[in-house]
Structure formats: C-alpha cells, structure tokens
C-alpha cells in the first residue's frame, strides 16, 4: 500500500511509542496513542487496523477517567468507521454522541460532527430529515455557512437532481473537499445518483443513441459511454454498447431459468434414496 509520508511517519512513531508505553502500562497515554494510531490507519484507508487500534484505545479507556471531549473523540472515530462500513444508522448515533460531548466541552469540533450527521442522513436515503437535525436545541446555534454546502447537497439528493448536486459541490468545493470522509462519500453518492438517473432514462428504450442519453442528462458523451460500460460490466445494466453506431442496446429482463437447478436437486434426492435402499438391501442379504 502506498501512503503519504506524514501518516507513514506517524505510524512508525506511534509504533515505537506503543512498545515503550506497554512496558510502563500507562493506560492514559496508551489510550491517546492508540486513538492517534486509529486515525492514521483510517487516513491510509486501512480500516481493519484502524478498528483494531480503536478497540485497543477503548480497552485502555475502561481503566482510566476520560473527559467528555476525549470520549467524544472516541465516538467520532467509531462513527467514521461505521460510516465506511455503510452502517449509517449506527454511525449517526456515534456522531450524535460525539457532538454532544464536544458541545459540552465547548469544542469547535462540534460543527464537524454535525456535518457528519447530515452526511449520514444523506447517505442513508433520509435527506428529508436533515432539517430536523439542524433544528435541534443544541445544533441550531451552529447553523450557518459551514453547513450550507451539505444542506444544498441534501436538497439535491432529495430531488435526485445531478445538476443541483454538481452546482452545490462546485459552489462549496473548498469545504466539502477539505474533509476526507465527506469528499469520499459524496463521490460515491454522485456515482450512485448518476447510475439511478441513467437507469431511469433508458428504461423506455430497447435501443437508444448514447448522445441522446447524454443530452437528456446534460453530461459529456464520453463520460456517459464510460459509465454505461461500467454498469454493464458490474451487472447493473443488461445490454451492450455498439460503439460503431454509437448506440446502447438494452436487453429485456429475463427471469432466471430454475429448471437446471431444480433438476440437479431431483437427481441428488434420487441418488440419496437409491443409496439408502441399496444399504438396506445389503443388510437383508
């Protein structure tokens, strides 16, 4: 795995530090160092090691007193890992706990957790609930410019509008791209929205020009052609691209023929019956 110098250097440092801390059995420093280790592994997209480091950090936390802000850091990291696993309901719960901890400690990271809470609602196909998140008693004081981009993204997701999504993303690109978790998942969301829009557009056709689809969705022909090709390869679309004529041929949905599978089951059952009869016949002789 290739990684940038900073996280790799950090991991080497934390590795050496953890070896010494385990000799001292300093639970407080072990907690902090394992938490940093979890963040570094997450930055490198090594989720299993990040989860292991977070578990070690929580284990150390059971032996010492930790402040609400430090507990919020642990909850925020848990939320990120559940978000990566696409368990957005659990992720939202952890981000909510983290937000309340940061808010109690008057920590500026509270607004980051609100962004993550909004992100979870969008990704969990609950964009309509974003308004209720922002109108909460504690969250209302954080509303403003820092959340506007995600609110616009939520509105675009609610309307299934790619144009509104792109417009909001371009307008607030600095904020949305500055956070790795948000940038990564918004990219996945855009691809998902693009696929759903393409499937909806081609549904009435059995054969359609790719340029016509591109004009309907307002995207370059090359991009649409590439995306359709990937969807065919991934089994999300039943069809083929005729690049010579520049058209997409859509096949009719065919139900799986279960005759072969059922036939094999009948043969297996008959074989079991015959084997049983043969064993009984042997015993009679």
PDB file of C-alpha atoms in Angstrom:
ATOM      1  CA  UNK A   1       0.000   0.000   0.000  1.00  0.00           C
ATOM      2  CA  UNK A   2       1.353   3.390  -0.971  1.00  0.00           C
ATOM      3  CA  UNK A   3       0.918   6.190   1.520  1.00  0.00           C
ATOM      4  CA  UNK A   4       1.937   9.761   2.021  1.00  0.00           C
ATOM      5  CA  UNK A   5       4.996  10.463   4.121  1.00  0.00           C
ATOM      6  CA  UNK A   6       3.134  12.080   7.009  1.00  0.00           C
ATOM      7  CA  UNK A   7       0.821   9.157   8.022  1.00  0.00           C
ATOM      8  CA  UNK A   8       3.578   6.595   7.460  1.00  0.00           C
ATOM      9  CA  UNK A   9       5.999   8.570   9.601  1.00  0.00           C
ATOM     10  CA  UNK A  10       3.300   8.945  12.228  1.00  0.00           C
ATOM     11  CA  UNK A  11       2.676   5.196  12.298  1.00  0.00           C
ATOM     12  CA  UNK A  12       6.364   4.453  12.767  1.00  0.00           C
ATOM     13  CA  UNK A  13       6.468   6.925  15.641  1.00  0.00           C
ATOM     14  CA  UNK A  14       3.317   5.584  17.311  1.00  0.00           C
ATOM     15  CA  UNK A  15       4.567   2.013  16.883  1.00  0.00           C
ATOM     16  CA  UNK A  16       7.797   2.769  18.729  1.00  0.00           C
ATOM     17  CA  UNK A  17       5.939   4.764  21.367  1.00  0.00           C
ATOM     18  CA  UNK A  18       3.386   1.990  21.980  1.00  0.00           C
ATOM     19  CA  UNK A  19       6.135  -0.547  22.603  1.00  0.00           C
ATOM     20  CA  UNK A  20       7.552   1.630  25.371  1.00  0.00           C
ATOM     21  CA  UNK A  21       4.151   2.536  26.834  1.00  0.00           C
ATOM     22  CA  UNK A  22       3.145  -1.125  27.120  1.00  0.00           C
ATOM     23  CA  UNK A  23       6.220  -1.692  29.294  1.00  0.00           C
ATOM     24  CA  UNK A  24       5.154   1.212  31.523  1.00  0.00           C
ATOM     25  CA  UNK A  25       1.470   0.169  31.397  1.00  0.00           C
ATOM     26  CA  UNK A  26       0.420   3.826  31.223  1.00  0.00           C
ATOM     27  CA  UNK A  27      -3.282   3.484  30.344  1.00  0.00           C
ATOM     28  CA  UNK A  28      -3.878   7.190  29.703  1.00  0.00           C
ATOM     29  CA  UNK A  29      -1.038   7.504  27.205  1.00  0.00           C
ATOM     30  CA  UNK A  30      -1.952   4.141  25.649  1.00  0.00           C
ATOM     31  CA  UNK A  31      -5.483   5.426  25.111  1.00  0.00           C
ATOM     32  CA  UNK A  32      -4.274   8.608  23.394  1.00  0.00           C
ATOM     33  CA  UNK A  33      -1.648   6.850  21.281  1.00  0.00           C
ATOM     34  CA  UNK A  34      -3.968   4.065  20.089  1.00  0.00           C
ATOM     35  CA  UNK A  35      -6.531   6.722  19.143  1.00  0.00           C
ATOM     36  CA  UNK A  36      -3.925   8.563  17.060  1.00  0.00           C
ATOM     37  CA  UNK A  37      -2.938   5.224  15.517  1.00  0.00           C
ATOM     38  CA  UNK A  38      -6.586   4.577  14.570  1.00  0.00           C
ATOM     39  CA  UNK A  39      -6.808   7.985  12.876  1.00  0.00           C
ATOM     40  CA  UNK A  40      -3.593   7.370  10.927  1.00  0.00           C
ATOM     41  CA  UNK A  41      -4.735   3.952   9.680  1.00  0.00           C
ATOM     42  CA  UNK A  42      -8.073   5.479   8.676  1.00  0.00           C
ATOM     43  CA  UNK A  43      -6.252   8.183   6.718  1.00  0.00           C
ATOM     44  CA  UNK A  44      -4.460   5.384   4.837  1.00  0.00           C
ATOM     45  CA  UNK A  45      -7.795   3.562   4.237  1.00  0.00           C
ATOM     46  CA  UNK A  46      -6.623   0.588   6.289  1.00  0.00           C
ATOM     47  CA  UNK A  47      -9.941   0.068   8.048  1.00  0.00           C
ATOM     48  CA  UNK A  48      -9.264  -3.288   9.806  1.00  0.00           C
ATOM     49  CA  UNK A  49      -6.150  -1.906  11.529  1.00  0.00           C
ATOM     50  CA  UNK A  50      -7.949   1.327  12.333  1.00  0.00           C
ATOM     51  CA  UNK A  51     -10.748  -0.628  14.001  1.00  0.00           C
ATOM     52  CA  UNK A  52      -8.223  -2.750  15.946  1.00  0.00           C
ATOM     53  CA  UNK A  53      -6.418   0.371  17.189  1.00  0.00           C
ATOM     54  CA  UNK A  54      -9.718   1.973  18.239  1.00  0.00           C
ATOM     55  CA  UNK A  55     -10.690  -1.192  20.137  1.00  0.00           C
ATOM     56  CA  UNK A  56      -7.348  -1.066  21.964  1.00  0.00           C
ATOM     57  CA  UNK A  57      -7.955   2.589  22.783  1.00  0.00           C
ATOM     58  CA  UNK A  58     -11.427   1.846  24.192  1.00  0.00           C
ATOM     59  CA  UNK A  59      -9.991  -1.036  26.240  1.00  0.00           C
ATOM     60  CA  UNK A  60      -7.473   1.341  27.806  1.00  0.00           C
ATOM     61  CA  UNK A  61     -10.264   3.874  28.400  1.00  0.00           C
ATOM     62  CA  UNK A  62     -12.087   1.367  30.626  1.00  0.00           C
ATOM     63  CA  UNK A  63      -9.257   1.635  33.192  1.00  0.00           C
ATOM     64  CA  UNK A  64      -8.986   5.419  33.487  1.00  0.00           C
ATOM     65  CA  UNK A  65     -11.162   8.506  33.766  1.00  0.00           C
ATOM     66  CA  UNK A  66     -11.631  10.279  30.449  1.00  0.00           C
ATOM     67  CA  UNK A  67     -13.057  13.729  29.836  1.00  0.00           C
ATOM     68  CA  UNK A  68     -16.240  14.266  27.785  1.00  0.00           C
ATOM     69  CA  UNK A  69     -14.144  15.715  24.948  1.00  0.00           C
ATOM     70  CA  UNK A  70     -11.864  12.661  24.807  1.00  0.00           C
ATOM     71  CA  UNK A  71     -14.918  10.383  24.899  1.00  0.00           C
ATOM     72  CA  UNK A  72     -16.290  12.448  22.014  1.00  0.00           C
ATOM     73  CA  UNK A  73     -13.091  11.778  20.046  1.00  0.00           C
ATOM     74  CA  UNK A  74     -13.552   8.028  20.551  1.00  0.00           C
ATOM     75  CA  UNK A  75     -17.202   8.246  19.479  1.00  0.00           C
ATOM     76  CA  UNK A  76     -16.302  10.342  16.431  1.00  0.00           C
ATOM     77  CA  UNK A  77     -13.736   7.757  15.332  1.00  0.00           C
ATOM     78  CA  UNK A  78     -16.276   4.955  15.820  1.00  0.00           C
ATOM     79  CA  UNK A  79     -18.771   6.912  13.721  1.00  0.00           C
ATOM     80  CA  UNK A  80     -16.255   7.268  10.911  1.00  0.00           C
ATOM     81  CA  UNK A  81     -15.537   3.536  10.822  1.00  0.00           C
ATOM     82  CA  UNK A  82     -19.233   2.605  10.814  1.00  0.00           C
ATOM     83  CA  UNK A  83     -19.764   5.160   8.048  1.00  0.00           C
ATOM     84  CA  UNK A  84     -17.035   3.460   5.995  1.00  0.00           C
ATOM     85  CA  UNK A  85     -18.892   0.164   6.507  1.00  0.00           C
ATOM     86  CA  UNK A  86     -22.093   1.859   5.248  1.00  0.00           C
ATOM     87  CA  UNK A  87     -23.897   1.356   8.559  1.00  0.00           C
ATOM     88  CA  UNK A  88     -25.216   4.908   8.539  1.00  0.00           C
ATOM     89  CA  UNK A  89     -27.739   4.478  11.355  1.00  0.00           C
ATOM     90  CA  UNK A  90     -25.099   3.358  13.873  1.00  0.00           C
ATOM     91  CA  UNK A  91     -22.666   5.929  12.512  1.00  0.00           C
ATOM     92  CA  UNK A  92     -25.202   8.720  13.052  1.00  0.00           C
ATOM     93  CA  UNK A  93     -25.693   7.619  16.679  1.00  0.00           C
ATOM     94  CA  UNK A  94     -21.957   7.820  17.376  1.00  0.00           C
ATOM     95  CA  UNK A  95     -21.649  11.220  15.709  1.00  0.00           C
ATOM     96  CA  UNK A  96     -24.568  12.474  17.795  1.00  0.00           C
ATOM     97  CA  UNK A  97     -22.821  11.304  20.979  1.00  0.00           C
ATOM     98  CA  UNK A  98     -19.591  12.936  19.812  1.00  0.00           C
ATOM     99  CA  UNK A  99     -21.397  16.191  19.016  1.00  0.00           C
ATOM    100  CA  UNK A 100     -22.941  16.340  22.487  1.00  0.00           C
ATOM    101  CA  UNK A 101     -19.535  15.699  24.076  1.00  0.00           C
ATOM    102  CA  UNK A 102     -17.818  18.415  22.059  1.00  0.00           C
ATOM    103  CA  UNK A 103     -20.699  20.813  22.676  1.00  0.00           C
ATOM    104  CA  UNK A 104     -20.490  20.176  26.409  1.00  0.00           C
ATOM    105  CA  UNK A 105     -16.755  20.899  26.327  1.00  0.00           C
ATOM    106  CA  UNK A 106     -17.292  23.946  24.081  1.00  0.00           C
ATOM    107  CA  UNK A 107     -15.001  22.346  21.498  1.00  0.00           C
ATOM    108  CA  UNK A 108     -15.037  23.727  17.940  1.00  0.00           C
ATOM    109  CA  UNK A 109     -15.134  20.184  16.517  1.00  0.00           C
ATOM    110  CA  UNK A 110     -18.849  20.037  17.358  1.00  0.00           C
ATOM    111  CA  UNK A 111     -19.713  21.542  13.972  1.00  0.00           C
ATOM    112  CA  UNK A 112     -17.679  18.818  12.215  1.00  0.00           C
ATOM    113  CA  UNK A 113     -19.858  16.178  13.872  1.00  0.00           C
ATOM    114  CA  UNK A 114     -22.990  17.986  12.706  1.00  0.00           C
ATOM    115  CA  UNK A 115     -21.607  17.789   9.159  1.00  0.00           C
ATOM    116  CA  UNK A 116     -21.079  14.061   9.605  1.00  0.00           C
ATOM    117  CA  UNK A 117     -24.618  13.678  10.983  1.00  0.00           C
ATOM    118  CA  UNK A 118     -26.007  15.417   7.893  1.00  0.00           C
ATOM    119  CA  UNK A 119     -23.814  13.205   5.690  1.00  0.00           C
ATOM    120  CA  UNK A 120     -25.221  10.060   7.342  1.00  0.00           C
ATOM    121  CA  UNK A 121     -28.782  11.228   6.736  1.00  0.00           C
ATOM    122  CA  UNK A 122     -27.988  11.889   3.060  1.00  0.00           C
ATOM    123  CA  UNK A 123     -26.206   8.569   2.549  1.00  0.00           C
ATOM    124  CA  UNK A 124     -28.913   6.671   4.420  1.00  0.00           C
ATOM    125  CA  UNK A 125     -31.532   7.982   1.967  1.00  0.00           C
ATOM    126  CA  UNK A 126     -33.016  10.200   4.677  1.00  0.00           C
ATOM    127  CA  UNK A 127     -32.155  13.602   3.207  1.00  0.00           C
ATOM    128  CA  UNK A 128     -35.606  14.894   4.157  1.00  0.00           C
ATOM    129  CA  UNK A 129     -34.619  14.587   7.855  1.00  0.00           C
ATOM    130  CA  UNK A 130     -31.663  16.994   7.578  1.00  0.00           C
ATOM    131  CA  UNK A 131     -33.853  19.956   8.526  1.00  0.00           C
ATOM    132  CA  UNK A 132     -34.834  18.269  11.803  1.00  0.00           C
ATOM    133  CA  UNK A 133     -31.144  17.639  12.588  1.00  0.00           C
ATOM    134  CA  UNK A 134     -30.356  21.345  12.201  1.00  0.00           C
ATOM    135  CA  UNK A 135     -33.379  22.482  14.179  1.00  0.00           C
ATOM    136  CA  UNK A 136     -32.307  20.554  17.286  1.00  0.00           C
ATOM    137  CA  UNK A 137     -31.938  22.526  20.507  1.00  0.00           C
ATOM    138  CA  UNK A 138     -28.125  22.236  20.591  1.00  0.00           C
ATOM    139  CA  UNK A 139     -27.474  22.166  16.844  1.00  0.00           C
ATOM    140  CA  UNK A 140     -29.382  25.327  15.928  1.00  0.00           C
ATOM    141  CA  UNK A 141     -26.607  27.607  17.218  1.00  0.00           C
ATOM    142  CA  UNK A 142     -24.124  26.026  14.774  1.00  0.00           C
ATOM    143  CA  UNK A 143     -26.199  26.630  11.634  1.00  0.00           C
ATOM    144  CA  UNK A 144     -24.523  28.841   9.074  1.00  0.00           C
ATOM    145  CA  UNK A 145     -22.011  28.946   6.258  1.00  0.00           C
ATOM    146  CA  UNK A 146     -20.128  25.864   7.403  1.00  0.00           C
ATOM    147  CA  UNK A 147     -23.192  23.662   6.842  1.00  0.00           C
ATOM    148  CA  UNK A 148     -24.744  25.335   3.814  1.00  0.00           C
ATOM    149  CA  UNK A 149     -22.925  23.123   1.298  1.00  0.00           C
ATOM    150  CA  UNK A 150     -24.177  19.862   2.812  1.00  0.00           C
ATOM    151  CA  UNK A 151     -27.696  21.265   3.170  1.00  0.00           C
ATOM    152  CA  UNK A 152     -27.711  22.019  -0.574  1.00  0.00           C
ATOM    153  CA  UNK A 153     -26.355  18.534  -1.291  1.00  0.00           C
ATOM    154  CA  UNK A 154     -29.173  17.083   0.828  1.00  0.00           C
ATOM    155  CA  UNK A 155     -31.763  19.051  -1.170  1.00  0.00           C
ATOM    156  CA  UNK A 156     -30.220  17.788  -4.417  1.00  0.00           C
ATOM    157  CA  UNK A 157     -30.269  14.186  -3.145  1.00  0.00           C
ATOM    158  CA  UNK A 158     -33.910  14.589  -2.102  1.00  0.00           C
ATOM    159  CA  UNK A 159     -34.816  15.763  -5.626  1.00  0.00           C
ATOM    160  CA  UNK A 160     -32.464  13.204  -7.282  1.00  0.00           C
ATOM    161  CA  UNK A 161     -31.005  16.131  -9.226  1.00  0.00           C
ATOM    162  CA  UNK A 162     -27.487  15.681 -10.596  1.00  0.00           C
ATOM    163  CA  UNK A 163     -27.348  19.299 -11.772  1.00  0.00           C
ATOM    164  CA  UNK A 164     -28.201  20.644  -8.319  1.00  0.00           C
ATOM    165  CA  UNK A 165     -25.654  18.252  -6.795  1.00  0.00           C
ATOM    166  CA  UNK A 166     -22.879  19.453  -9.116  1.00  0.00           C
ATOM    167  CA  UNK A 167     -23.841  23.096  -8.596  1.00  0.00           C
ATOM    168  CA  UNK A 168     -23.757  22.758  -4.794  1.00  0.00           C
ATOM    169  CA  UNK A 169     -20.498  20.811  -4.894  1.00  0.00           C
ATOM    170  CA  UNK A 170     -18.782  23.394  -7.093  1.00  0.00           C
ATOM    171  CA  UNK A 171     -20.049  26.311  -5.004  1.00  0.00           C
ATOM    172  CA  UNK A 172     -18.825  24.791  -1.725  1.00  0.00           C
ATOM    173  CA  UNK A 173     -15.943  22.654  -3.037  1.00  0.00           C
ATOM    174  CA  UNK A 174     -13.397  24.130  -0.609  1.00  0.00           C
ATOM    175  CA  UNK A 175     -15.348  22.984   2.448  1.00  0.00           C
ATOM    176  CA  UNK A 176     -16.623  19.691   1.019  1.00  0.00           C
ATOM    177  CA  UNK A 177     -13.218  18.564  -0.286  1.00  0.00           C
ATOM    178  CA  UNK A 178     -11.304  19.622   2.824  1.00  0.00           C
ATOM    179  CA  UNK A 179     -12.699  16.664   4.794  1.00  0.00           C
ATOM    180  CA  UNK A 180     -11.581  13.230   3.536  1.00  0.00           C
ATOM    181  CA  UNK A 181     -14.647  11.366   4.860  1.00  0.00           C
ATOM    182  CA  UNK A 182     -17.131  13.803   3.306  1.00  0.00           C
ATOM    183  CA  UNK A 183     -15.279  14.035  -0.020  1.00  0.00           C
ATOM    184  CA  UNK A 184     -15.003  10.251  -0.360  1.00  0.00           C
ATOM    185  CA  UNK A 185     -18.656   9.538   0.386  1.00  0.00           C
ATOM    186  CA  UNK A 186     -20.022  12.392  -1.710  1.00  0.00           C
ATOM    187  CA  UNK A 187     -18.103  10.968  -4.662  1.00  0.00           C
ATOM    188  CA  UNK A 188     -19.790   7.591  -4.063  1.00  0.00           C
ATOM    189  CA  UNK A 189     -23.162   9.313  -3.706  1.00  0.00           C
ATOM    190  CA  UNK A 190     -22.714  11.124  -7.030  1.00  0.00           C
ATOM    191  CA  UNK A 191     -21.899   7.844  -8.799  1.00  0.00           C
ATOM    192  CA  UNK A 192     -24.962   6.208  -7.249  1.00  0.00           C
ATOM    193  CA  UNK A 193     -27.212   9.109  -8.286  1.00  0.00           C
ATOM    194  CA  UNK A 194     -25.744   9.026 -11.797  1.00  0.00           C
ATOM    195  CA  UNK A 195     -26.476   5.293 -12.120  1.00  0.00           C
ATOM    196  CA  UNK A 196     -30.054   5.709 -10.891  1.00  0.00           C
ATOM    197  CA  UNK A 197     -30.667   8.600 -13.286  1.00  0.00           C
ATOM    198  CA  UNK A 198     -29.255   6.663 -16.245  1.00  0.00           C
ATOM    199  CA  UNK A 199     -31.372   3.596 -15.461  1.00  0.00           C
ATOM    200  CA  UNK A 200     -34.474   5.773 -15.248  1.00  0.00           C
ATOM    201  CA  UNK A 201     -33.712   7.487 -18.590  1.00  0.00           C
ATOM    202  CA  UNK A 202     -33.041   4.318 -20.592  1.00  0.00           C
ATOM    203  CA  UNK A 203     -35.983   2.376 -19.126  1.00  0.00           C
ATOM    204  CA  UNK A 204     -38.397   3.151 -22.046  1.00  0.00           C
ATOM    205  CA  UNK A 205     -35.872   2.153 -24.744  1.00  0.00           C
ATOM    206  CA  UNK A 206     -34.632  -1.068 -26.272  1.00  0.00           C
ATOM    207  CA  UNK A 207     -32.107   0.787 -28.454  1.00  0.00           C
ATOM    208  CA  UNK A 208     -31.036   4.394 -27.906  1.00  0.00           C
ATOM    209  CA  UNK A 209     -28.232   6.679 -29.069  1.00  0.00           C
ATOM    210  CA  UNK A 210     -25.677   7.419 -26.372  1.00  0.00           C
ATOM    211  CA  UNK A 211     -25.596  11.056 -27.490  1.00  0.00           C
ATOM    212  CA  UNK A 212     -29.335  11.300 -26.797  1.00  0.00           C
ATOM    213  CA  UNK A 213     -28.881   9.963 -23.251  1.00  0.00           C
ATOM    214  CA  UNK A 214     -26.013  12.425 -22.741  1.00  0.00           C
ATOM    215  CA  UNK A 215     -28.193  15.329 -23.868  1.00  0.00           C
ATOM    216  CA  UNK A 216     -31.007  14.267 -21.525  1.00  0.00           C
ATOM    217  CA  UNK A 217     -28.699  14.040 -18.517  1.00  0.00           C
ATOM    218  CA  UNK A 218     -26.592  17.044 -19.607  1.00  0.00           C
ATOM    219  CA  UNK A 219     -23.222  15.279 -19.438  1.00  0.00           C
ATOM    220  CA  UNK A 220     -20.420  14.670 -21.992  1.00  0.00           C
ATOM    221  CA  UNK A 221     -20.980  11.703 -24.313  1.00  0.00           C
ATOM    222  CA  UNK A 222     -17.626  10.132 -23.386  1.00  0.00           C
ATOM    223  CA  UNK A 223     -18.496  10.210 -19.668  1.00  0.00           C
ATOM    224  CA  UNK A 224     -21.935   8.674 -20.231  1.00  0.00           C
ATOM    225  CA  UNK A 225     -20.489   5.976 -22.504  1.00  0.00           C
ATOM    226  CA  UNK A 226     -17.840   5.091 -19.943  1.00  0.00           C
ATOM    227  CA  UNK A 227     -20.382   4.928 -17.121  1.00  0.00           C
ATOM    228  CA  UNK A 228     -22.773   2.733 -19.124  1.00  0.00           C
ATOM    229  CA  UNK A 229     -19.883   0.386 -19.922  1.00  0.00           C
ATOM    230  CA  UNK A 230     -19.008   0.073 -16.231  1.00  0.00           C
ATOM    231  CA  UNK A 231     -22.648  -0.564 -15.318  1.00  0.00           C
ATOM    232  CA  UNK A 232     -22.829  -3.378 -17.914  1.00  0.00           C
ATOM    233  CA  UNK A 233     -19.614  -4.929 -16.586  1.00  0.00           C
ATOM    234  CA  UNK A 234     -20.887  -4.698 -12.990  1.00  0.00           C
ATOM    235  CA  UNK A 235     -24.154  -6.405 -13.946  1.00  0.00           C
ATOM    236  CA  UNK A 236     -26.235  -3.328 -13.080  1.00  0.00           C
ATOM    237  CA  UNK A 237     -27.440  -2.980 -16.662  1.00  0.00           C
ATOM    238  CA  UNK A 238     -28.366  -5.749 -19.100  1.00  0.00           C
ATOM    239  CA  UNK A 239     -27.249  -4.587 -22.520  1.00  0.00           C
ATOM    240  CA  UNK A 240     -24.317  -3.877 -24.817  1.00  0.00           C
ATOM    241  CA  UNK A 241     -22.653  -0.819 -26.316  1.00  0.00           C
ATOM    242  CA  UNK A 242     -22.407  -0.649 -30.108  1.00  0.00           C
ATOM    243  CA  UNK A 243     -19.590   1.880 -30.336  1.00  0.00           C
ATOM    244  CA  UNK A 244     -19.551   1.747 -34.127  1.00  0.00           C
ATOM    245  CA  UNK A 245     -23.087   3.123 -34.325  1.00  0.00           C
ATOM    246  CA  UNK A 246     -22.893   4.982 -31.012  1.00  0.00           C
ATOM    247  CA  UNK A 247     -25.930   3.257 -29.530  1.00  0.00           C
ATOM    248  CA  UNK A 248     -26.856   1.319 -26.424  1.00  0.00           C
ATOM    249  CA  UNK A 249     -28.767  -1.932 -26.942  1.00  0.00           C
ATOM    250  CA  UNK A 250     -30.844  -2.870 -23.899  1.00  0.00           C
ATOM    251  CA  UNK A 251     -31.829  -6.491 -23.370  1.00  0.00           C
ATOM    252  CA  UNK A 252     -35.183  -7.438 -21.933  1.00  0.00           C
ATOM    253  CA  UNK A 253     -35.087  -8.635 -18.369  1.00  0.00           C
ATOM    254  CA  UNK A 254     -35.099 -12.419 -18.401  1.00  0.00           C
ATOM    255  CA  UNK A 255     -36.096 -14.377 -15.341  1.00  0.00           C
ATOM    256  CA  UNK A 256     -33.596 -16.962 -14.193  1.00  0.00           C
ATOM    257  CA  UNK A 257     -34.397 -20.424 -15.530  1.00  0.00           C
ATOM    258  CA  UNK A 258     -34.541 -22.607 -12.435  1.00  0.00           C
ATOM    259  CA  UNK A 259     -35.130 -25.851 -14.350  1.00  0.00           C
ATOM    260  CA  UNK A 260     -31.457 -26.850 -14.328  1.00  0.00           C
ATOM    261  CA  UNK A 261     -31.062 -26.123 -10.609  1.00  0.00           C
ATOM    262  CA  UNK A 262     -34.265 -27.939  -9.709  1.00  0.00           C
ATOM    263  CA  UNK A 263     -33.279 -30.864 -11.946  1.00  0.00           C
ATOM    264  CA  UNK A 264     -29.997 -31.231 -10.092  1.00  0.00           C
ATOM    265  CA  UNK A 265     -31.858 -31.248  -6.775  1.00  0.00           C
ATOM    266  CA  UNK A 266     -34.147 -34.035  -8.020  1.00  0.00           C
ATOM    267  CA  UNK A 267     -31.137 -36.101  -9.131  1.00  0.00           C
ATOM    268  CA  UNK A 268     -29.398 -35.562  -5.762  1.00  0.00           C
ATOM    269  CA  UNK A 269     -32.552 -36.594  -3.871  1.00  0.00           C
ATOM    270  CA  UNK A 270     -32.981 -39.690  -6.048  1.00  0.00           C
ATOM    271  CA  UNK A 271     -29.343 -40.592  -5.500  1.00  0.00           C
ATOM    272  CA  UNK A 272     -29.822 -40.313  -1.722  1.00  0.00           C
ATOM    273  CA  UNK A 273     -32.931 -42.521  -1.878  1.00  0.00           C
ATOM    274  CA  UNK A 274     -31.212 -45.159  -4.035  1.00  0.00           C
ATOM    275  CA  UNK A 275     -28.169 -45.193  -1.740  1.00  0.00           C
ATOM    276  CA  UNK A 276     -30.430 -45.753   1.275  1.00  0.00           C
ATOM    277  CA  UNK A 277     -32.300 -48.592  -0.489  1.00  0.00           C
ATOM    278  CA  UNK A 278     -29.018 -50.193  -1.532  1.00  0.00           C
ATOM    279  CA  UNK A 279     -27.703 -50.167   2.068  1.00  0.00           C
ATOM    280  CA  UNK A 280     -30.929 -51.741   3.318  1.00  0.00           C
ATOM    281  CA  UNK A 281     -30.781 -54.407   0.599  1.00  0.00           C
ATOM    282  CA  UNK A 282     -27.219 -55.291   1.622  1.00  0.00           C
ATOM    283  CA  UNK A 283     -28.305 -55.741   5.249  1.00  0.00           C
ATOM    284  CA  UNK A 284     -31.125 -58.128   4.184  1.00  0.00           C
ATOM    285  CA  UNK A 285     -28.631 -60.417   2.475  1.00  0.00           C
TER     286      UNK A 285
END
